[in-house]
Amino acid sequence: MLATRALSLVGKRAISTSVCLRGSHGVAKVESYTLPGYFDTRENPLPDVSYVQNLSTEQQSLKEKEKGSWAALSNEEKIALYRISFKQSFAEMNQGSSEWKTVLGGVFVFFGLTGLVVFWQRKFVYGPVPHTFEREYKEKELQRMLDMRMNPVEGFSSNWDYENKQWKK
Amino acid sequence: MSLPKPVMRGLLGRRLRFHLPIAFALSIVAGAALKGYTVTEPRKQAYADFYKQYDAVKEFNAMREAGIFESVRPSGE
């Protein structure tokens, strides 16, 4: 336990190879997804761990050089150190892609399929509509609405010319 | 490697200072337009015009003849 604590202070993921002792039952393997991970997000600009965990020899010597004066580092070395700690720069991670076109296309495809299903349903599953939808019935409804003077100021009956018994032009 | 250091602080404040006056101005304009020109005034005018020439008794008789009332049947029956 103390060993894992000491290692976690340094921030390396070598903890995954160490063991955790639980009581007297022996070892419990630590899953990698339970440990801090590296993610490129705009909202969390400094990830929990560096990108490169296992440094090669030249990377290690670079890290040693980093402990000295930073003015002594050349531009390429500074970029190399950046790439050790981070996978993508902000510019790279924020750039857009054309994925939205695929997504929109997929959405429309499924709209079409759903439309076909709905059409089949309307034809073969549903029964007839109520008799109140017939044309004569609707005409009688309309006439009654006009007789009642429904919404005569700005609404329905305001469009009817009661003098000439026709719709207003 | 000689890029200028970008602005690190005061970003929210700058955004608010820019957008809030615009938002308030647009809201006030929209409210004034809605009140004066598009909805309330025309509607008030429409109601005023309608009731200026409104003869309640005439309308009632017309409705009665159409047969929609249950308490008063058309004068023919």
Coordinates of C-alpha atoms in Angstrom, one line a residue:
Chain A
M1 CA 0.0 0.0 0.0
L2 CA 2.8 2.4 0.9
A3 CA 4.6 1.5 -2.3
T4 CA 1.6 2.3 -4.4
R5 CA 1.1 5.6 -2.5
A6 CA 4.8 6.5 -3.2
L7 CA 4.5 5.7 -6.8
S8 CA 1.3 7.6 -7.3
L9 CA 3.0 10.8 -6.0
V10 CA 5.4 10.6 -9.0
G11 CA 2.4 10.2 -11.3
K12 CA 3.5 7.2 -13.3
R13 CA 1.2 4.4 -14.2
A14 CA 3.7 1.7 -13.1
I15 CA 1.2 1.1 -10.3
S16 CA -0.6 -1.2 -12.6
T17 CA 2.1 -3.8 -12.2
S18 CA 2.2 -3.6 -8.4
V19 CA -0.2 -5.6 -6.3
C20 CA -2.7 -4.6 -3.8
L21 CA -3.0 -6.8 -0.7
R22 CA -6.5 -7.2 0.7
G23 CA -6.4 -8.7 4.2
S24 CA -4.9 -12.1 4.0
H25 CA -6.5 -13.1 0.7
G26 CA -3.5 -12.3 -1.6
V27 CA -3.5 -10.2 -4.7
A28 CA -6.2 -8.2 -6.5
K29 CA -5.3 -7.2 -10.0
V30 CA -5.7 -3.5 -10.6
E31 CA -7.6 -2.9 -13.9
S32 CA -6.2 -0.3 -16.2
Y33 CA -9.5 1.5 -16.6
T34 CA -9.6 2.2 -12.9
L35 CA -6.3 4.1 -13.0
P36 CA -6.0 7.8 -14.1
G37 CA -6.1 7.9 -17.9
Y38 CA -5.0 10.3 -20.6
F39 CA -7.7 12.2 -22.4
D40 CA -7.5 15.2 -24.8
T41 CA -10.4 17.5 -23.9
R42 CA -10.8 21.2 -24.2
E43 CA -12.5 21.4 -20.8
N44 CA -9.8 19.6 -18.9
P45 CA -6.6 21.0 -20.4
L46 CA -4.0 19.2 -18.2
P47 CA -4.7 15.5 -18.1
D48 CA -4.1 13.3 -15.1
V49 CA -1.1 11.5 -16.6
S50 CA 1.4 12.2 -19.4
Y51 CA 0.8 10.7 -22.8
V52 CA 4.0 8.7 -23.0
Q53 CA 4.4 6.5 -20.0
N54 CA 7.4 4.4 -21.0
L55 CA 10.1 6.7 -22.1
S56 CA 12.8 5.6 -24.5
T57 CA 16.4 6.2 -23.7
E58 CA 16.7 9.4 -25.6
Q59 CA 13.4 10.6 -24.1
Q60 CA 14.8 9.9 -20.7
S61 CA 17.9 11.9 -21.4
L62 CA 15.7 14.7 -22.6
K63 CA 13.8 14.6 -19.4
E64 CA 17.1 14.8 -17.5
K65 CA 18.0 17.8 -19.6
E66 CA 14.6 19.4 -18.8
K67 CA 15.6 19.5 -15.1
G68 CA 18.2 22.1 -16.0
S69 CA 17.8 25.5 -17.5
W70 CA 15.0 25.6 -20.1
A71 CA 16.7 28.3 -22.1
A72 CA 19.3 25.7 -23.0
L73 CA 16.7 23.6 -24.8
S74 CA 16.4 23.9 -28.6
N75 CA 13.0 24.4 -30.2
E76 CA 12.9 20.8 -31.4
E77 CA 13.7 19.6 -27.9
K78 CA 10.9 21.7 -26.5
I79 CA 8.4 20.3 -29.1
A80 CA 9.7 16.7 -28.3
L81 CA 9.0 17.4 -24.6
Y82 CA 5.5 18.7 -25.4
R83 CA 4.8 15.6 -27.4
I84 CA 5.9 13.4 -24.5
S85 CA 3.3 15.0 -22.2
F86 CA 0.5 15.5 -24.7
K87 CA -0.9 13.6 -27.6
Q88 CA -2.7 16.3 -29.6
S89 CA -2.3 20.1 -29.4
F90 CA -5.3 22.2 -28.8
A91 CA -5.4 23.2 -32.4
E92 CA -5.4 19.5 -33.5
M93 CA -8.0 18.3 -31.0
N94 CA -10.4 21.2 -31.7
Q95 CA -10.4 20.9 -35.5
G96 CA -13.7 19.9 -36.9
S97 CA -14.5 16.9 -39.0
S98 CA -17.0 16.0 -41.6
E99 CA -18.7 13.5 -39.4
W100 CA -21.8 15.6 -39.1
K101 CA -22.6 14.8 -42.8
T102 CA -22.6 11.1 -42.1
V103 CA -24.7 11.6 -39.0
L104 CA -27.3 13.7 -40.8
G105 CA -27.4 11.3 -43.7
G106 CA -28.0 8.4 -41.3
V107 CA -30.8 10.4 -39.6
F108 CA -32.5 11.0 -42.8
V109 CA -32.2 7.3 -43.9
F110 CA -33.9 6.3 -40.7
F111 CA -36.6 8.9 -41.2
G112 CA -37.3 7.4 -44.6
L113 CA -37.5 3.9 -43.2
T114 CA -39.8 5.0 -40.4
G115 CA -41.9 6.8 -43.0
L116 CA -42.3 3.5 -44.9
V117 CA -43.2 1.7 -41.7
V118 CA -45.8 4.3 -40.8
F119 CA -47.3 4.2 -44.3
W120 CA -47.6 0.5 -44.2
Q121 CA -49.2 0.8 -40.8
R122 CA -51.8 3.3 -42.0
K123 CA -52.7 1.1 -44.9
F124 CA -52.8 -2.3 -43.3
V125 CA -53.2 -1.9 -39.5
Y126 CA -55.5 1.0 -38.8
G127 CA -59.3 0.8 -39.3
P128 CA -61.4 3.5 -41.0
V129 CA -61.5 7.0 -39.6
P130 CA -64.6 8.2 -37.7
H131 CA -67.6 9.4 -39.7
T132 CA -67.0 12.9 -38.5
F133 CA -64.3 13.2 -41.1
E134 CA -66.6 12.8 -44.1
R135 CA -66.9 15.7 -46.4
E136 CA -70.6 16.4 -45.9
Y137 CA -70.2 16.2 -42.1
K138 CA -67.2 18.7 -42.3
E139 CA -69.3 21.1 -44.4
K140 CA -72.0 21.0 -41.9
E141 CA -69.4 21.6 -39.1
L142 CA -68.0 24.6 -41.0
Q143 CA -71.5 26.1 -41.5
R144 CA -72.3 25.7 -37.9
M145 CA -69.0 27.4 -36.9
L146 CA -69.9 30.4 -39.1
D147 CA -73.5 30.5 -37.8
M148 CA -72.1 30.6 -34.2
R149 CA -69.9 33.5 -35.2
M150 CA -66.8 31.8 -33.9
N151 CA -63.9 34.2 -33.5
P152 CA -65.5 37.0 -35.4
V153 CA -62.9 39.7 -34.7
E154 CA -59.5 38.2 -35.9
G155 CA -60.2 34.5 -36.3
F156 CA -62.3 32.1 -38.2
S157 CA -65.6 34.0 -38.8
S158 CA -63.7 37.2 -39.6
N159 CA -62.8 35.8 -43.0
W160 CA -66.5 35.2 -44.0
D161 CA -68.5 37.9 -45.6
Y162 CA -71.9 37.5 -44.1
E163 CA -73.6 40.0 -46.5
N164 CA -72.6 38.2 -49.6
K165 CA -72.4 34.7 -48.1
Q166 CA -68.9 34.0 -49.3
W167 CA -65.3 34.1 -48.1
K168 CA -63.8 37.6 -47.9
K169 CA -61.4 38.3 -50.7
Chain B
M1 CA 8.6 29.7 -31.2
S2 CA 8.1 33.4 -30.8
L3 CA 4.3 33.5 -30.8
P4 CA 2.8 36.2 -28.6
K5 CA 1.3 34.9 -25.3
P6 CA -2.4 34.6 -25.8
V7 CA -4.9 36.3 -23.5
M8 CA -5.4 34.0 -20.4
R9 CA -7.7 35.9 -18.1
G10 CA -10.9 37.9 -18.2
L11 CA -12.3 35.9 -21.0
L12 CA -15.8 35.5 -19.5
G13 CA -15.9 39.1 -18.6
R14 CA -15.0 40.2 -22.1
R15 CA -17.6 37.9 -23.6
L16 CA -20.3 39.3 -21.2
R17 CA -19.3 42.9 -21.8
F18 CA -19.7 42.3 -25.5
H19 CA -22.8 40.2 -25.6
L20 CA -25.0 41.5 -22.8
P21 CA -25.6 45.0 -24.1
I22 CA -26.5 43.4 -27.5
A23 CA -28.8 40.9 -25.9
F24 CA -30.6 43.6 -23.9
A25 CA -30.9 45.9 -26.9
L26 CA -32.3 43.1 -29.1
S27 CA -34.8 42.1 -26.4
I28 CA -36.0 45.6 -25.9
V29 CA -36.4 46.1 -29.6
A30 CA -38.3 42.8 -29.9
G31 CA -40.6 43.7 -27.1
A32 CA -41.3 47.2 -28.4
A33 CA -42.0 45.8 -31.9
L34 CA -44.2 43.1 -30.5
K35 CA -46.1 45.6 -28.4
G36 CA -46.5 48.5 -30.7
Y37 CA -46.5 47.2 -34.3
T38 CA -47.1 43.5 -34.7
V39 CA -49.4 42.2 -32.0
T40 CA -51.0 44.3 -29.4
E41 CA -51.8 47.6 -31.2
P42 CA -53.2 45.9 -34.3
R43 CA -55.3 43.6 -32.2
K44 CA -56.7 46.4 -30.1
Q45 CA -57.5 48.3 -33.3
A46 CA -59.2 45.2 -34.8
Y47 CA -61.4 44.8 -31.8
A48 CA -62.2 48.6 -31.7
D49 CA -63.2 48.5 -35.4
F50 CA -65.3 45.4 -35.0
Y51 CA -67.4 46.7 -32.1
K52 CA -67.8 50.2 -33.6
Q53 CA -70.3 48.8 -36.1
Y54 CA -71.6 46.0 -34.0
D55 CA -75.3 45.5 -33.7
A56 CA -75.9 42.9 -31.0
V57 CA -79.6 42.4 -31.7
K58 CA -79.1 41.9 -35.4
E59 CA -76.4 39.4 -34.8
F60 CA -78.5 37.6 -32.3
N61 CA -81.4 37.3 -34.7
A62 CA -79.1 36.1 -37.5
M63 CA -77.8 33.4 -35.2
R64 CA -81.3 32.5 -34.1
E65 CA -82.5 32.0 -37.6
A66 CA -79.4 29.7 -38.2
G67 CA -80.9 27.5 -35.5
I68 CA -77.9 27.1 -33.2
F69 CA -79.6 28.1 -30.0
E70 CA -81.5 25.6 -27.9
S71 CA -83.5 28.2 -25.8
V72 CA -84.8 30.2 -28.8
R73 CA -85.8 28.3 -31.9
P74 CA -86.0 30.1 -35.3
S75 CA -89.0 32.3 -35.7
G76 CA -90.6 30.0 -38.2
E77 CA -91.3 27.2 -35.8

